[in-house]
mmCIF file of C-alpha atoms in Angstrom:
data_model
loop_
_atom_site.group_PDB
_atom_site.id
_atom_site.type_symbol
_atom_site.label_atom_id
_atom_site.label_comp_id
_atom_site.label_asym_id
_atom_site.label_seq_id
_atom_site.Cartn_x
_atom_site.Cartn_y
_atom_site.Cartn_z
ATOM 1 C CA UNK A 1 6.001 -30.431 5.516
ATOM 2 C CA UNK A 2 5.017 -26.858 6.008
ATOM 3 C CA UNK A 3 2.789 -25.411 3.007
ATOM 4 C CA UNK A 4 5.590 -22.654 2.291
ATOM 5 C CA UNK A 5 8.702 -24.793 1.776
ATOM 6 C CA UNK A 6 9.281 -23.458 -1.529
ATOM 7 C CA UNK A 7 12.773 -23.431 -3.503
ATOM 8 C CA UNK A 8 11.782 -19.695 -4.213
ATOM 9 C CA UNK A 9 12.521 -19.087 -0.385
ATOM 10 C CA UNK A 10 16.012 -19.882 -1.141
ATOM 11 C CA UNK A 11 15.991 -17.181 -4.031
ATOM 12 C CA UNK A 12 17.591 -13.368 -3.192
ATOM 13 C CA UNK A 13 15.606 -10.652 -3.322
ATOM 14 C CA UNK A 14 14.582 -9.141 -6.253
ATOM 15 C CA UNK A 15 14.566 -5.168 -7.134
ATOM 16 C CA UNK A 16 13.209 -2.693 -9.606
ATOM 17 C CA UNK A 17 13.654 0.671 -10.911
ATOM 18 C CA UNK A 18 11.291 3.349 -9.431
ATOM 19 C CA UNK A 19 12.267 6.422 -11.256
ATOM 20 C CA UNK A 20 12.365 5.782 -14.654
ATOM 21 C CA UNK A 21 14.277 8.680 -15.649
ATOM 22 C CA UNK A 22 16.967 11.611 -14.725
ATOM 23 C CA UNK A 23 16.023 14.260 -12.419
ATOM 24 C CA UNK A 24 16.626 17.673 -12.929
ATOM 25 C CA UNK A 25 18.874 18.861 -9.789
ATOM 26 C CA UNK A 26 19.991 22.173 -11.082
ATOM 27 C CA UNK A 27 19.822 25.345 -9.052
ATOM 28 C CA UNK A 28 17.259 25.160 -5.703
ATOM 29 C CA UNK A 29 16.379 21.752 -6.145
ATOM 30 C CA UNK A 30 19.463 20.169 -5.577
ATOM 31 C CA UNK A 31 17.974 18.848 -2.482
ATOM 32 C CA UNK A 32 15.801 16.215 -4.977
ATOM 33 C CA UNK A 33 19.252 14.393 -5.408
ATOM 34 C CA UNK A 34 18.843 11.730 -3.080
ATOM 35 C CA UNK A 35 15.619 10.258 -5.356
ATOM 36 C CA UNK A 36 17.776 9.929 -8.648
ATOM 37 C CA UNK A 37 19.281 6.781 -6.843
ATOM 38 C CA UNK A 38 15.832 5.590 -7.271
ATOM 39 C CA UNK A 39 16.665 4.732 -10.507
ATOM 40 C CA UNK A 40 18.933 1.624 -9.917
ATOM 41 C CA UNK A 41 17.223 -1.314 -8.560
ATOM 42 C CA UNK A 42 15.320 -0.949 -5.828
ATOM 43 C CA UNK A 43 14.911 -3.751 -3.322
ATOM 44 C CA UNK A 44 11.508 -5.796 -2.872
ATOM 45 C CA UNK A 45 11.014 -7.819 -0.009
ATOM 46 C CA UNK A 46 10.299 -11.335 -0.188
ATOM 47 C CA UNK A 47 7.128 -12.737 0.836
ATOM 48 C CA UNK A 48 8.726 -14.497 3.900
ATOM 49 C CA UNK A 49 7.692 -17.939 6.100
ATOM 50 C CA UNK A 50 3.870 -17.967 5.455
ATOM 51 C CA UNK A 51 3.265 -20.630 8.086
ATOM 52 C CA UNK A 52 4.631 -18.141 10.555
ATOM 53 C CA UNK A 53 2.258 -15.228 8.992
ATOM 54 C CA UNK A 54 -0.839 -17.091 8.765
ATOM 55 C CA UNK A 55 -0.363 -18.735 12.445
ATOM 56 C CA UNK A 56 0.337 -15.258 13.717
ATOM 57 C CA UNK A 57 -2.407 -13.003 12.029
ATOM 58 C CA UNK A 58 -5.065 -16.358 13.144
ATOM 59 C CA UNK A 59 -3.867 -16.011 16.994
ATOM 60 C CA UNK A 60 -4.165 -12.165 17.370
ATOM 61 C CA UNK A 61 -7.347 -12.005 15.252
ATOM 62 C CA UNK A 62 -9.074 -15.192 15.027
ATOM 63 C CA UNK A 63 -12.609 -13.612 13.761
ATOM 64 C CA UNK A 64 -10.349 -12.998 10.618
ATOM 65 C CA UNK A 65 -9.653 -16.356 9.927
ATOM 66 C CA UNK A 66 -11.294 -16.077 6.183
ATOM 67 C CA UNK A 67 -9.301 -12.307 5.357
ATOM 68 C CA UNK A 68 -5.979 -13.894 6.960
ATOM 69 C CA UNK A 69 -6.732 -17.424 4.366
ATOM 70 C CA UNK A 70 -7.801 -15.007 1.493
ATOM 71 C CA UNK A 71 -4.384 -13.046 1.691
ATOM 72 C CA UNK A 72 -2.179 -16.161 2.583
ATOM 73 C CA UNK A 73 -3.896 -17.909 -0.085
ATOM 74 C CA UNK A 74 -2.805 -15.122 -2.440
ATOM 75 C CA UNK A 75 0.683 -14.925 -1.476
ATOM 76 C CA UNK A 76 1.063 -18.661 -1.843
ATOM 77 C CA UNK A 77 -0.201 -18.344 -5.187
ATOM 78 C CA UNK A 78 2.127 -16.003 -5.959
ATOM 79 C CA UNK A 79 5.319 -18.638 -4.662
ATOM 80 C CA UNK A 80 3.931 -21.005 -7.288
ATOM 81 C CA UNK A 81 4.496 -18.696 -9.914
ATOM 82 C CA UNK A 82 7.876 -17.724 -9.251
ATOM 83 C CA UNK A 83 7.271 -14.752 -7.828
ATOM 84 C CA UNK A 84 8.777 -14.078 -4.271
ATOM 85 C CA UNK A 85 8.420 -10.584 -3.634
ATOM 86 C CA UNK A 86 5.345 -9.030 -1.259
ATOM 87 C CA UNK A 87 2.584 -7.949 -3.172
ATOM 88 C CA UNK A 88 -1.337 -8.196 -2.620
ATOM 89 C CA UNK A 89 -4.575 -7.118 -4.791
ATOM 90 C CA UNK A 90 -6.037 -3.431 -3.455
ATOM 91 C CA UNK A 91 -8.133 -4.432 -0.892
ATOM 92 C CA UNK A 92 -10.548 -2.508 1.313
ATOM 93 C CA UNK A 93 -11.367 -3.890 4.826
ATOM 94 C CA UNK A 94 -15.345 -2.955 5.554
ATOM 95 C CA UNK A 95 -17.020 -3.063 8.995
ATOM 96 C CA UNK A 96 -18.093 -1.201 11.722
ATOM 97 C CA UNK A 97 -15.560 0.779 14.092
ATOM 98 C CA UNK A 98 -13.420 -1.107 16.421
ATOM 99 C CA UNK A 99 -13.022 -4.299 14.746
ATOM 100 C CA UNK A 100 -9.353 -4.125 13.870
ATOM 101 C CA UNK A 101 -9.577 -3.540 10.439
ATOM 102 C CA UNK A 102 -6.620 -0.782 10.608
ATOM 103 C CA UNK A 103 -4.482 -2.895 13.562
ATOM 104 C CA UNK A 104 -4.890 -5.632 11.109
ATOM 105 C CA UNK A 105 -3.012 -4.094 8.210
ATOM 106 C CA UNK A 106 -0.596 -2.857 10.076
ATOM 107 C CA UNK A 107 0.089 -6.104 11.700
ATOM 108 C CA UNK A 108 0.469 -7.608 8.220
ATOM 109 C CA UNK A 109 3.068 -5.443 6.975
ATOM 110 C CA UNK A 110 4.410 -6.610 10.430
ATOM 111 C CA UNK A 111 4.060 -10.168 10.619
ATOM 112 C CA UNK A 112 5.602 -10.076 6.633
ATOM 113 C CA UNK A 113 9.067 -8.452 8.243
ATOM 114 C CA UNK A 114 10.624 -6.386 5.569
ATOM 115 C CA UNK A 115 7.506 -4.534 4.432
ATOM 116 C CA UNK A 116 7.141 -1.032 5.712
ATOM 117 C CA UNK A 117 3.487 0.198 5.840
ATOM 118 C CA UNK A 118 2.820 3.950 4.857
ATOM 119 C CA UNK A 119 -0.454 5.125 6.738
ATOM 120 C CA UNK A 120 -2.591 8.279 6.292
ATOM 121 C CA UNK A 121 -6.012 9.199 7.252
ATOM 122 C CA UNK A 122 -8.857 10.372 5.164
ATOM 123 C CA UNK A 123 -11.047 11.184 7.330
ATOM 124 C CA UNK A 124 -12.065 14.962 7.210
ATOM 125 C CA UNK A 125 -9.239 15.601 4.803
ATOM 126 C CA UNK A 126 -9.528 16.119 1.119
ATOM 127 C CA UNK A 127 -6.058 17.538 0.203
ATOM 128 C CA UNK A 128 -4.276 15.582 -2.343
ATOM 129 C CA UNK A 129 -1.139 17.277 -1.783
ATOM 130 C CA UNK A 130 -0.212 15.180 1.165
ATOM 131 C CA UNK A 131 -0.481 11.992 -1.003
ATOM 132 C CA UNK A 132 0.264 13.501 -4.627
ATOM 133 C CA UNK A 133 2.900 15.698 -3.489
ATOM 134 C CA UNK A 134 3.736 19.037 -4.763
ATOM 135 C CA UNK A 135 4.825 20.588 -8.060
ATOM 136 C CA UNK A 136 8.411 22.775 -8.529
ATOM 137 C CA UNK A 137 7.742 26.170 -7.820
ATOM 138 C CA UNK A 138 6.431 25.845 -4.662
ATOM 139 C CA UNK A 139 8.642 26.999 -1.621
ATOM 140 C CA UNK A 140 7.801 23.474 -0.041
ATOM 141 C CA UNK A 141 7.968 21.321 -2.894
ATOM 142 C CA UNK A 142 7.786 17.428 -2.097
ATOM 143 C CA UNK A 143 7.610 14.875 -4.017
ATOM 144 C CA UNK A 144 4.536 11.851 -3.647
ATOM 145 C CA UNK A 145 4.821 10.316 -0.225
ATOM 146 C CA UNK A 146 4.825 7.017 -1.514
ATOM 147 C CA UNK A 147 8.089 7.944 -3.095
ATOM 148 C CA UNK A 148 9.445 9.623 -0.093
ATOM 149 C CA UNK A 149 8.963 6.526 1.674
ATOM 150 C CA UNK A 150 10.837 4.512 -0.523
ATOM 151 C CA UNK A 151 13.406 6.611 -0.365
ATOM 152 C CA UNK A 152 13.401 6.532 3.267
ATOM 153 C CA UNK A 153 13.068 2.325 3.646
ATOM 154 C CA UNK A 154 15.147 1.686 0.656
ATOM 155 C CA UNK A 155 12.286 -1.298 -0.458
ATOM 156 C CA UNK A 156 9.929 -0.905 -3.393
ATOM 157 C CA UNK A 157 7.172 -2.618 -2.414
ATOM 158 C CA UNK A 158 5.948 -1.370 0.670
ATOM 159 C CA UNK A 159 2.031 -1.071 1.760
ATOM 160 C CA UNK A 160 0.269 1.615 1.956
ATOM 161 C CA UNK A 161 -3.221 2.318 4.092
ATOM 162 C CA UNK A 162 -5.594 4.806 3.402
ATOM 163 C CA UNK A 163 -7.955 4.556 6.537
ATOM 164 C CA UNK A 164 -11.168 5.641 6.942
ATOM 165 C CA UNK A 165 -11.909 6.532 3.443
ATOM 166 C CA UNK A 166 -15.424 7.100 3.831
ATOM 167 C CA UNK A 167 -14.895 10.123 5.833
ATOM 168 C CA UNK A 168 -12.784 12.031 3.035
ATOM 169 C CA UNK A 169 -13.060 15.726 2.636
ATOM 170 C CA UNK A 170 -14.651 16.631 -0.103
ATOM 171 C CA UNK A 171 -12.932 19.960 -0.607
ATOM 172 C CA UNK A 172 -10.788 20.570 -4.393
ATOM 173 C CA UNK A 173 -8.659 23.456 -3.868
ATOM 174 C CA UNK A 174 -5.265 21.012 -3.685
ATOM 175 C CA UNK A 175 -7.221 18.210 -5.781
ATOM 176 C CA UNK A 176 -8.973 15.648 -4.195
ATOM 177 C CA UNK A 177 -7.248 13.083 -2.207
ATOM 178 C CA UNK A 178 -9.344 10.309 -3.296
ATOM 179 C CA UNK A 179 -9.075 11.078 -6.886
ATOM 180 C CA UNK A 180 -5.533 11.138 -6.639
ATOM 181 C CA UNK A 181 -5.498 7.634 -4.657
ATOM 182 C CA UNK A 182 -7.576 6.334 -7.842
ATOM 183 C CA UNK A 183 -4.290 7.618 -9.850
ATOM 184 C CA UNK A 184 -2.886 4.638 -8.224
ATOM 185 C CA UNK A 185 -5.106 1.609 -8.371
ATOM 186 C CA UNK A 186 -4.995 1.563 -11.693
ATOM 187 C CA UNK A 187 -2.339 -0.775 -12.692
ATOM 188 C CA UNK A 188 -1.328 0.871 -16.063
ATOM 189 C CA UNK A 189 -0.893 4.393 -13.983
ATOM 190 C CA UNK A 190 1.315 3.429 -11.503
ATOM 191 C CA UNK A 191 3.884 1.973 -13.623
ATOM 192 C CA UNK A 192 3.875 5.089 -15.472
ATOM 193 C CA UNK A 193 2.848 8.034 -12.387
ATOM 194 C CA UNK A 194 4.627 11.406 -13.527
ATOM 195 C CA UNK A 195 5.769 12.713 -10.086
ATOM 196 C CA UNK A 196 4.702 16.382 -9.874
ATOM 197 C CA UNK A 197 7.802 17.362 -8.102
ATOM 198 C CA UNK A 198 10.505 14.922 -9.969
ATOM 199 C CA UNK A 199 9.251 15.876 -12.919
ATOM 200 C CA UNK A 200 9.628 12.358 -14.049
ATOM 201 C CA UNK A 201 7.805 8.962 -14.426
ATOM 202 C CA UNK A 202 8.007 6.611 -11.637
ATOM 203 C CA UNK A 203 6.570 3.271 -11.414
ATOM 204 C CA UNK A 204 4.554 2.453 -8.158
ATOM 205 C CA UNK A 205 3.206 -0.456 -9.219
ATOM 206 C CA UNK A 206 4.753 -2.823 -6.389
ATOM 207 C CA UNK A 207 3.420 -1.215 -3.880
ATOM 208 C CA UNK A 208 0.023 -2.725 -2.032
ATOM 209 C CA UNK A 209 -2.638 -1.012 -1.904
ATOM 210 C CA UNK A 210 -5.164 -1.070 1.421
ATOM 211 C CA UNK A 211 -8.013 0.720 2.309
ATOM 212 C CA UNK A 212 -10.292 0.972 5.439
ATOM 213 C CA UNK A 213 -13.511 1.939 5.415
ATOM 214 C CA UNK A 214 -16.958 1.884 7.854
ATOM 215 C CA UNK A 215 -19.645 2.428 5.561
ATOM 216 C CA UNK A 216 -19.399 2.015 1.756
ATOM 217 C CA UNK A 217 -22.477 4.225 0.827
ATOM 218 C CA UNK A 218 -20.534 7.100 0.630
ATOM 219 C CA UNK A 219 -17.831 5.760 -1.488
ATOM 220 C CA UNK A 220 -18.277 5.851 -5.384
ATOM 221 C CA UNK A 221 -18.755 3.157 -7.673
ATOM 222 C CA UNK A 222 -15.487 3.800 -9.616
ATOM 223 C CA UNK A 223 -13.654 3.455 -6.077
ATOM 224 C CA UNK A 224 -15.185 0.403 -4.850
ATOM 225 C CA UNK A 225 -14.943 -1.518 -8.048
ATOM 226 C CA UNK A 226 -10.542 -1.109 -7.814
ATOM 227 C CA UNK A 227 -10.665 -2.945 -4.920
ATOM 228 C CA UNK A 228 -11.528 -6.317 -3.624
ATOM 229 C CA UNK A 229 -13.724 -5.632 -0.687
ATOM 230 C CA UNK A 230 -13.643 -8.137 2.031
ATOM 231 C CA UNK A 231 -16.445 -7.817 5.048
ATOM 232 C CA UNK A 232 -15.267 -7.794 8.856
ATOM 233 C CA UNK A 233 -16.817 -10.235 11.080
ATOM 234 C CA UNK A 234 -17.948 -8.970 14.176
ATOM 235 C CA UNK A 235 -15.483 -10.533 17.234
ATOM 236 C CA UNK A 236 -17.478 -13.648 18.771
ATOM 237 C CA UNK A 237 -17.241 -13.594 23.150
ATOM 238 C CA UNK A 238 -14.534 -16.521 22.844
ATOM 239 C CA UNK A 239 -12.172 -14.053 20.776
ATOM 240 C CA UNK A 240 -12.547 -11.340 23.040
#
């Protein structure tokens, strides 16, 4: 009997609020209207057939065997408990260039099915704007991406990938981008993260955080300890 025939397979999917209060529409920013259905339930994709996941991530990247058991481990875990929707720990993938570490995230959101992956670069850019979003009074004003893309997918929980984080800017005239990524790791923030632009709370805390990196010196100590850090194996000749 496959490892994932669970009765919580057979449950619906669950949902959750993500803004946790009512926007203020008047005047110029009537265009912030479409967020304020944010605040019914929210759908949150289910974890899905893990046999399928872990037999696909070990065929297309077999010198991940140990990441792809770590995660599917996790998720199974998760099943036991009762809980079906898609969530992992923040974890940061750690190896030299071209070992997959980005391709593999992406294929996980993938391989899942119902998880839509947000992705954004750090490398040479140190605006937190992008990430943070923008307060009211600005001509562009935005609100967080991670919101935006909520919005856009209609599904809580999706994933999002910060990739090469060791190459971040290091420039503070819009904030720092990975200060404001730290606003987010931190459990008790992002159930509580007071959208600049909204003007009210929303809770983030579904979403899974991931995080690329090629050398960890030039991270900080605060940033690596939010994350579970998992080394890449270099690809052996037979997985090439």
């Amino acid at each position: 009997e496959p490892r994932n025939a669970s009765p919580a397979y057979a449950k619906p999917m669950e949902s959750m609020q993500v803004v946790l209060g009512k926007i203020d529409i008047a005047g110029e920013y009537k265009d912030l209207k479409r967020y304020q259905s944010l605040a019914d339930p929210v759908s949150l994709a289910s974890i899905g057939d893990l046999t399928v996941i872990r037999k696909t991530l070990e065929t297309e990247f077999p010198w991940m065997l140990d990441i792809t058991d770590f995660l599917v481990t996790h998720l199974e875990g998760r099943i036991a408990m009762g809980m079906t929707h898609f969530k992992l720990p923040n974890i940061l993938l750690h190896g030299g260039p071209g070992l997959g570490k980005t391709h593999f995230l992406r294929r996980l959101g993938e391989v899942v099915g119902d998880v839509p992956l947000l992705a954004m670069s750090a490398a040479g850019n140190g605006d937190s704007t992008g990430l943070r979003g923008t307060n009211r009074g600005w001509s562009n004003a935005r609100p967080c991406a991670l919101v935006e893309k909520i919005a856009q997918t209609g599904v809580a929980n999706i994933t999002f990938l910060l990739d090469e984080v060791d190459k971040c800017g290091t420039g503070t005239h819009n904030g720092n981008l990975l200060h404001a990524f730290l606003e987010f790791l931190e459990p008790s923030s992002s159930r509580q993260w007071l959208d600049p632009c909204l003007m009210v709370p929303v809770n983030l805390s579904a979403v899974s955080y991931f995080a690329a990196a090629n050398d960890l010196t030039w991270l900080t100590s605060v940033l690596r300890s939010r994350f579970k850090i998992i080394e890449v194996p270099q690809p052996r000749v037979e997985h090439m």
